[in-house]
Amino acid sequence: MDVINTLFFFTGLLIALSVLGSRLSTLFGLPLLLIFLGLGMLAGEEGVLGIQFDNYPLAFLISHLALAMILLDGGLRTRLKTFRVAFKPALTLASAGVFITGGLVGLFAMWIFDLGLVEGLLVGAIVGSTDAAAVFSMLSGRGLNLNERVGATLEIESGTNDPMAIFLTLVLVEILVGDIGGPMETMLMLIQQFGLGLVIGVGAGWLSGRLLRWVDLAPGLYSLLALSLGFCIFGLTSFLGGSGFLAIYLAGLMIGNQKGRHLNYILPVHDGLAWLSQIGLFLVLGLLVSPSDLLHYALPATLVGLMLIFVARPLAVLVSLKPFFKFRWRELGFISWVGLRGAVPIVLAIFPVIGGVEGAALYFNVAFAVVLLSLLVQGGTLSLMARWTRVLIPTPVSPNHRGPLGILPENDYEMFVYRVENEDLADVPIRLLRFPSGALISALFREHAMLHPKGSTRLQLEDVLCVIGRSEDLPALNRLFNGEAKLKQERAFFGTFTFEGEARMQDIADAYGLTLSPGEREMSLSEFVSLRVGGHPVVGDDVDWHGIHWVVSEMDGNRVTRVGLRLY
């Protein structure tokens, strides 16, 4: 009984410290995952609490459960429209990029550790893929509003590159222990990993989404059913020889993109589950490492990590993306820098330990050191690099709070809460506001007192409005309640003047005295900008033409609807 009580106490203590430690991330800019790893190491056998934990199979099981949960949550929050610009480049990075990165790092590790070719390549394969937990956590935790091309590429890459890394690791482990099959068998294994993960993930995920939309459950059961279905998809795909990680990410994608009230109950719960999974995963991996063993490999492992960050990842991104896709150099630079390593390399490093590979401690400690270096160097400078490479766009205005009313099963009405911060709205009667036709103000709060708004009620700064509407009303409402600070940021980025995407280039050229080629005269501004950026424009794309920056400020699907004019 004492063992159980002790387990509960230390588990609760470590999770509580991890949650409270998140304040250190805010105060000092430390990556959260690095704090979780550090706490795990401090609690380990050579740390303060002296907890002895060397059960690699148990750690392997916990890691798989946690990663599956993190990938499911990541898929739930990824919008299918982002695949418009990012699917092909992300898939290229998730396959060829991992292969190139692993090969370059493997050759360097072979030289630095004096290993054979296969042993060196195994080191490269283990650290070759980016980590979904690290990427999702860093990008969302830092509040970075990246342009869609860059942000979607990074998120989709991290969610889909596990099959290639697992395939390479398993093949190299089997070579070292003498269980490798022929070339055809190896290729079949690769096809199974990607093919079954793709087919089962999309198919079963779509069916799961339909079930969640159809079934009528208590609110608390929707998230439990979604998690259960995700685990079933993960287990079935893995049993058949496919990539369970790819399948559960795609299943989450299919569920999260089928609108319905079920998402209102699933997303908040899964956000907490994803955080719990990250905390538990990195605490367990931190407990597993011995700092004294880690120090033994520290110097050469650091060199491997630096080579990965500054040479292998940038070259892999350059070779995989630049010849085939229209990325700008600064975008490629940021994508190269966000090759974050996290739990996945450490989990892959357990494969040689379980497989009985000679010298397996080297792979585990090197992977751990590389992850620490990546989180510290790349994770710690993420915001700085985003500003330096100019991949950020102004954070859009959004309601202070929002929530469904639960009236309709689909396309439900929501309550949006806004604070009046726009000076242009001060002393304006409510009846003069340009409200969307389907929205109305249900309540107004002024100095902590609720007022019943009428058409003649005049707004004041710091008033809080409760607006009932639908999600399609948000763009108009956000523009209406855009605060002065946000307006200044948007004008500085997009320009003071804006044009409709359908404006004729000939009219614009005549107004500003600009020169057009014969083929450009009949184009719309939308077509002109899309052509200049190489197709698939995103908000924030800019075209330097005649000393003027034409900046995409609004999109509707693949179509540019508004373009800003910036005179510098």
PDB file of C-alpha atoms in Angstrom, residues 196-350:
ATOM      1  CA  LEU A 196      -1.935   1.815 -44.511  1.00  0.00           C
ATOM      2  CA  GLY A 197      -1.451   4.873 -42.281  1.00  0.00           C
ATOM      3  CA  LEU A 198      -2.922   7.087 -44.990  1.00  0.00           C
ATOM      4  CA  VAL A 199      -5.836   4.863 -46.015  1.00  0.00           C
ATOM      5  CA  ILE A 200      -6.934   3.754 -42.539  1.00  0.00           C
ATOM      6  CA  GLY A 201      -6.368   7.180 -41.002  1.00  0.00           C
ATOM      7  CA  VAL A 202      -8.452   9.029 -43.586  1.00  0.00           C
ATOM      8  CA  GLY A 203     -11.143   6.355 -43.965  1.00  0.00           C
ATOM      9  CA  ALA A 204     -11.647   5.454 -40.322  1.00  0.00           C
ATOM     10  CA  GLY A 205     -11.220   9.092 -39.282  1.00  0.00           C
ATOM     11  CA  TRP A 206     -14.008  10.192 -41.642  1.00  0.00           C
ATOM     12  CA  LEU A 207     -16.314   7.458 -40.346  1.00  0.00           C
ATOM     13  CA  SER A 208     -15.460   8.433 -36.757  1.00  0.00           C
ATOM     14  CA  GLY A 209     -16.302  12.053 -37.497  1.00  0.00           C
ATOM     15  CA  ARG A 210     -19.669  11.050 -38.984  1.00  0.00           C
ATOM     16  CA  LEU A 211     -20.410   8.907 -35.924  1.00  0.00           C
ATOM     17  CA  LEU A 212     -19.544  11.746 -33.529  1.00  0.00           C
ATOM     18  CA  ARG A 213     -21.824  14.118 -35.450  1.00  0.00           C
ATOM     19  CA  TRP A 214     -24.705  11.640 -35.476  1.00  0.00           C
ATOM     20  CA  VAL A 215     -24.654  10.149 -31.988  1.00  0.00           C
ATOM     21  CA  ASP A 216     -26.402  11.968 -29.141  1.00  0.00           C
ATOM     22  CA  LEU A 217     -24.317  11.748 -25.964  1.00  0.00           C
ATOM     23  CA  ALA A 218     -23.766  13.542 -22.704  1.00  0.00           C
ATOM     24  CA  PRO A 219     -21.275  16.398 -23.329  1.00  0.00           C
ATOM     25  CA  GLY A 220     -18.490  14.756 -21.344  1.00  0.00           C
ATOM     26  CA  LEU A 221     -18.615  11.539 -23.385  1.00  0.00           C
ATOM     27  CA  TYR A 222     -17.831  13.029 -26.810  1.00  0.00           C
ATOM     28  CA  SER A 223     -14.140  13.545 -26.008  1.00  0.00           C
ATOM     29  CA  LEU A 224     -13.895  10.073 -24.476  1.00  0.00           C
ATOM     30  CA  LEU A 225     -15.425   8.492 -27.589  1.00  0.00           C
ATOM     31  CA  ALA A 226     -13.106  10.491 -29.887  1.00  0.00           C
ATOM     32  CA  LEU A 227     -10.064   9.381 -27.890  1.00  0.00           C
ATOM     33  CA  SER A 228     -11.233   5.740 -27.878  1.00  0.00           C
ATOM     34  CA  LEU A 229     -11.787   5.748 -31.639  1.00  0.00           C
ATOM     35  CA  GLY A 230      -8.378   7.359 -32.159  1.00  0.00           C
ATOM     36  CA  PHE A 231      -6.662   4.663 -30.098  1.00  0.00           C
ATOM     37  CA  CYS A 232      -8.555   1.946 -32.021  1.00  0.00           C
ATOM     38  CA  ILE A 233      -7.340   3.425 -35.310  1.00  0.00           C
ATOM     39  CA  PHE A 234      -3.779   3.652 -33.963  1.00  0.00           C
ATOM     40  CA  GLY A 235      -3.790   0.051 -32.741  1.00  0.00           C
ATOM     41  CA  LEU A 236      -5.419  -1.424 -35.856  1.00  0.00           C
ATOM     42  CA  THR A 237      -3.036   0.375 -38.215  1.00  0.00           C
ATOM     43  CA  SER A 238       0.030  -0.661 -36.225  1.00  0.00           C
ATOM     44  CA  PHE A 239      -1.200  -4.276 -36.029  1.00  0.00           C
ATOM     45  CA  LEU A 240      -1.532  -4.412 -39.828  1.00  0.00           C
ATOM     46  CA  GLY A 241       1.988  -3.039 -40.303  1.00  0.00           C
ATOM     47  CA  GLY A 242       1.123   0.595 -40.994  1.00  0.00           C
ATOM     48  CA  SER A 243       2.103   3.781 -39.197  1.00  0.00           C
ATOM     49  CA  GLY A 244      -0.232   4.256 -36.266  1.00  0.00           C
ATOM     50  CA  PHE A 245       1.169   7.756 -35.694  1.00  0.00           C
ATOM     51  CA  LEU A 246       0.281   8.885 -39.215  1.00  0.00           C
ATOM     52  CA  ALA A 247      -3.132   7.232 -38.990  1.00  0.00           C
ATOM     53  CA  ILE A 248      -4.150   8.862 -35.711  1.00  0.00           C
ATOM     54  CA  TYR A 249      -3.003  12.299 -36.916  1.00  0.00           C
ATOM     55  CA  LEU A 250      -5.085  11.951 -40.096  1.00  0.00           C
ATOM     56  CA  ALA A 251      -8.022  10.588 -38.074  1.00  0.00           C
ATOM     57  CA  GLY A 252      -7.919  13.691 -35.905  1.00  0.00           C
ATOM     58  CA  LEU A 253      -7.798  15.785 -39.070  1.00  0.00           C
ATOM     59  CA  MET A 254     -10.927  14.090 -40.442  1.00  0.00           C
ATOM     60  CA  ILE A 255     -12.818  14.416 -37.145  1.00  0.00           C
ATOM     61  CA  GLY A 256     -11.822  18.041 -36.570  1.00  0.00           C
ATOM     62  CA  ASN A 257     -12.918  19.176 -40.020  1.00  0.00           C
ATOM     63  CA  GLN A 258     -16.486  17.857 -39.791  1.00  0.00           C
ATOM     64  CA  LYS A 259     -18.429  20.711 -38.236  1.00  0.00           C
ATOM     65  CA  GLY A 260     -20.840  19.856 -35.464  1.00  0.00           C
ATOM     66  CA  ARG A 261     -21.529  20.420 -31.811  1.00  0.00           C
ATOM     67  CA  HIS A 262     -19.277  17.492 -30.906  1.00  0.00           C
ATOM     68  CA  LEU A 263     -16.209  19.690 -31.516  1.00  0.00           C
ATOM     69  CA  ASN A 264     -17.359  22.151 -28.857  1.00  0.00           C
ATOM     70  CA  TYR A 265     -17.047  19.363 -26.282  1.00  0.00           C
ATOM     71  CA  ILE A 266     -14.013  17.564 -27.724  1.00  0.00           C
ATOM     72  CA  LEU A 267     -11.474  20.353 -28.301  1.00  0.00           C
ATOM     73  CA  PRO A 268     -11.299  21.824 -24.759  1.00  0.00           C
ATOM     74  CA  VAL A 269     -10.882  18.382 -23.170  1.00  0.00           C
ATOM     75  CA  HIS A 270      -8.276  17.250 -25.686  1.00  0.00           C
ATOM     76  CA  ASP A 271      -6.279  20.416 -25.104  1.00  0.00           C
ATOM     77  CA  GLY A 272      -5.860  19.360 -21.478  1.00  0.00           C
ATOM     78  CA  LEU A 273      -5.134  15.758 -22.475  1.00  0.00           C
ATOM     79  CA  ALA A 274      -2.434  16.908 -24.895  1.00  0.00           C
ATOM     80  CA  TRP A 275      -0.758  18.964 -22.177  1.00  0.00           C
ATOM     81  CA  LEU A 276      -0.954  16.052 -19.738  1.00  0.00           C
ATOM     82  CA  SER A 277       0.557  13.786 -22.395  1.00  0.00           C
ATOM     83  CA  GLN A 278       3.442  16.176 -23.022  1.00  0.00           C
ATOM     84  CA  ILE A 279       4.140  16.552 -19.311  1.00  0.00           C
ATOM     85  CA  GLY A 280       3.973  12.808 -18.652  1.00  0.00           C
ATOM     86  CA  LEU A 281       5.996  11.929 -21.745  1.00  0.00           C
ATOM     87  CA  PHE A 282       8.893  14.261 -21.028  1.00  0.00           C
ATOM     88  CA  LEU A 283       8.916  13.507 -17.292  1.00  0.00           C
ATOM     89  CA  VAL A 284       9.205   9.764 -18.005  1.00  0.00           C
ATOM     90  CA  LEU A 285      11.962  10.317 -20.573  1.00  0.00           C
ATOM     91  CA  GLY A 286      13.755  12.603 -18.128  1.00  0.00           C
ATOM     92  CA  LEU A 287      13.562   9.906 -15.438  1.00  0.00           C
ATOM     93  CA  LEU A 288      15.016   7.381 -17.863  1.00  0.00           C
ATOM     94  CA  VAL A 289      18.311   9.205 -18.453  1.00  0.00           C
ATOM     95  CA  SER A 290      21.326   9.172 -16.127  1.00  0.00           C
ATOM     96  CA  PRO A 291      23.107  12.569 -16.101  1.00  0.00           C
ATOM     97  CA  SER A 292      26.487  10.896 -15.506  1.00  0.00           C
ATOM     98  CA  ASP A 293      26.074   8.751 -18.643  1.00  0.00           C
ATOM     99  CA  LEU A 294      24.855  11.788 -20.542  1.00  0.00           C
ATOM    100  CA  LEU A 295      27.974  13.767 -19.599  1.00  0.00           C
ATOM    101  CA  HIS A 296      30.133  10.965 -20.973  1.00  0.00           C
ATOM    102  CA  TYR A 297      28.722  11.592 -24.455  1.00  0.00           C
ATOM    103  CA  ALA A 298      28.134  15.320 -24.014  1.00  0.00           C
ATOM    104  CA  LEU A 299      30.887  16.783 -26.209  1.00  0.00           C
ATOM    105  CA  PRO A 300      30.569  14.566 -29.315  1.00  0.00           C
ATOM    106  CA  ALA A 301      26.772  14.565 -29.007  1.00  0.00           C
ATOM    107  CA  THR A 302      26.803  18.371 -28.896  1.00  0.00           C
ATOM    108  CA  LEU A 303      28.841  18.411 -32.110  1.00  0.00           C
ATOM    109  CA  VAL A 304      26.283  16.076 -33.702  1.00  0.00           C
ATOM    110  CA  GLY A 305      23.489  18.387 -32.561  1.00  0.00           C
ATOM    111  CA  LEU A 306      25.211  21.491 -33.933  1.00  0.00           C
ATOM    112  CA  MET A 307      25.813  19.733 -37.236  1.00  0.00           C
ATOM    113  CA  LEU A 308      22.122  18.784 -37.353  1.00  0.00           C
ATOM    114  CA  ILE A 309      20.927  22.327 -36.582  1.00  0.00           C
ATOM    115  CA  PHE A 310      23.312  24.336 -38.762  1.00  0.00           C
ATOM    116  CA  VAL A 311      24.138  21.970 -41.635  1.00  0.00           C
ATOM    117  CA  ALA A 312      21.938  18.895 -42.077  1.00  0.00           C
ATOM    118  CA  ARG A 313      18.488  20.436 -41.500  1.00  0.00           C
ATOM    119  CA  PRO A 314      19.133  23.565 -43.661  1.00  0.00           C
ATOM    120  CA  LEU A 315      20.543  21.448 -46.507  1.00  0.00           C
ATOM    121  CA  ALA A 316      17.619  19.011 -46.328  1.00  0.00           C
ATOM    122  CA  VAL A 317      15.111  21.896 -46.425  1.00  0.00           C
ATOM    123  CA  LEU A 318      16.965  23.560 -49.306  1.00  0.00           C
ATOM    124  CA  VAL A 319      17.192  20.385 -51.415  1.00  0.00           C
ATOM    125  CA  SER A 320      13.619  19.267 -50.631  1.00  0.00           C
ATOM    126  CA  LEU A 321      11.807  22.572 -51.121  1.00  0.00           C
ATOM    127  CA  LYS A 322      13.674  25.167 -53.150  1.00  0.00           C
ATOM    128  CA  PRO A 323      13.714  23.384 -56.556  1.00  0.00           C
ATOM    129  CA  PHE A 324      10.041  22.392 -56.419  1.00  0.00           C
ATOM    130  CA  PHE A 325       8.079  24.980 -54.409  1.00  0.00           C
ATOM    131  CA  LYS A 326       7.842  28.765 -54.329  1.00  0.00           C
ATOM    132  CA  PHE A 327       9.261  29.455 -50.886  1.00  0.00           C
ATOM    133  CA  ARG A 328      11.193  32.638 -50.233  1.00  0.00           C
ATOM    134  CA  TRP A 329      14.684  32.451 -48.802  1.00  0.00           C
ATOM    135  CA  ARG A 330      13.623  33.910 -45.463  1.00  0.00           C
ATOM    136  CA  GLU A 331      10.790  31.347 -45.231  1.00  0.00           C
ATOM    137  CA  LEU A 332      13.236  28.539 -45.944  1.00  0.00           C
ATOM    138  CA  GLY A 333      15.506  29.956 -43.252  1.00  0.00           C
ATOM    139  CA  PHE A 334      12.771  29.824 -40.624  1.00  0.00           C
ATOM    140  CA  ILE A 335      11.608  26.346 -41.653  1.00  0.00           C
ATOM    141  CA  SER A 336      15.221  25.201 -41.346  1.00  0.00           C
ATOM    142  CA  TRP A 337      15.458  26.668 -37.861  1.00  0.00           C
ATOM    143  CA  VAL A 338      12.236  25.059 -36.618  1.00  0.00           C
ATOM    144  CA  GLY A 339      13.544  21.532 -37.111  1.00  0.00           C
ATOM    145  CA  LEU A 340      12.732  20.949 -33.451  1.00  0.00           C
ATOM    146  CA  ARG A 341      13.646  17.628 -31.905  1.00  0.00           C
ATOM    147  CA  GLY A 342      11.662  16.365 -28.949  1.00  0.00           C
ATOM    148  CA  ALA A 343      10.214  13.103 -27.706  1.00  0.00           C
ATOM    149  CA  VAL A 344      10.283  11.163 -30.994  1.00  0.00           C
ATOM    150  CA  PRO A 345      14.115  10.835 -31.243  1.00  0.00           C
ATOM    151  CA  ILE A 346      14.294   9.673 -27.616  1.00  0.00           C
ATOM    152  CA  VAL A 347      11.508   7.144 -28.212  1.00  0.00           C
ATOM    153  CA  LEU A 348      13.247   5.907 -31.369  1.00  0.00           C
ATOM    154  CA  ALA A 349      16.467   5.574 -29.359  1.00  0.00           C
ATOM    155  CA  ILE A 350      14.679   2.970 -27.206  1.00  0.00           C
TER     156      ILE A 350
END
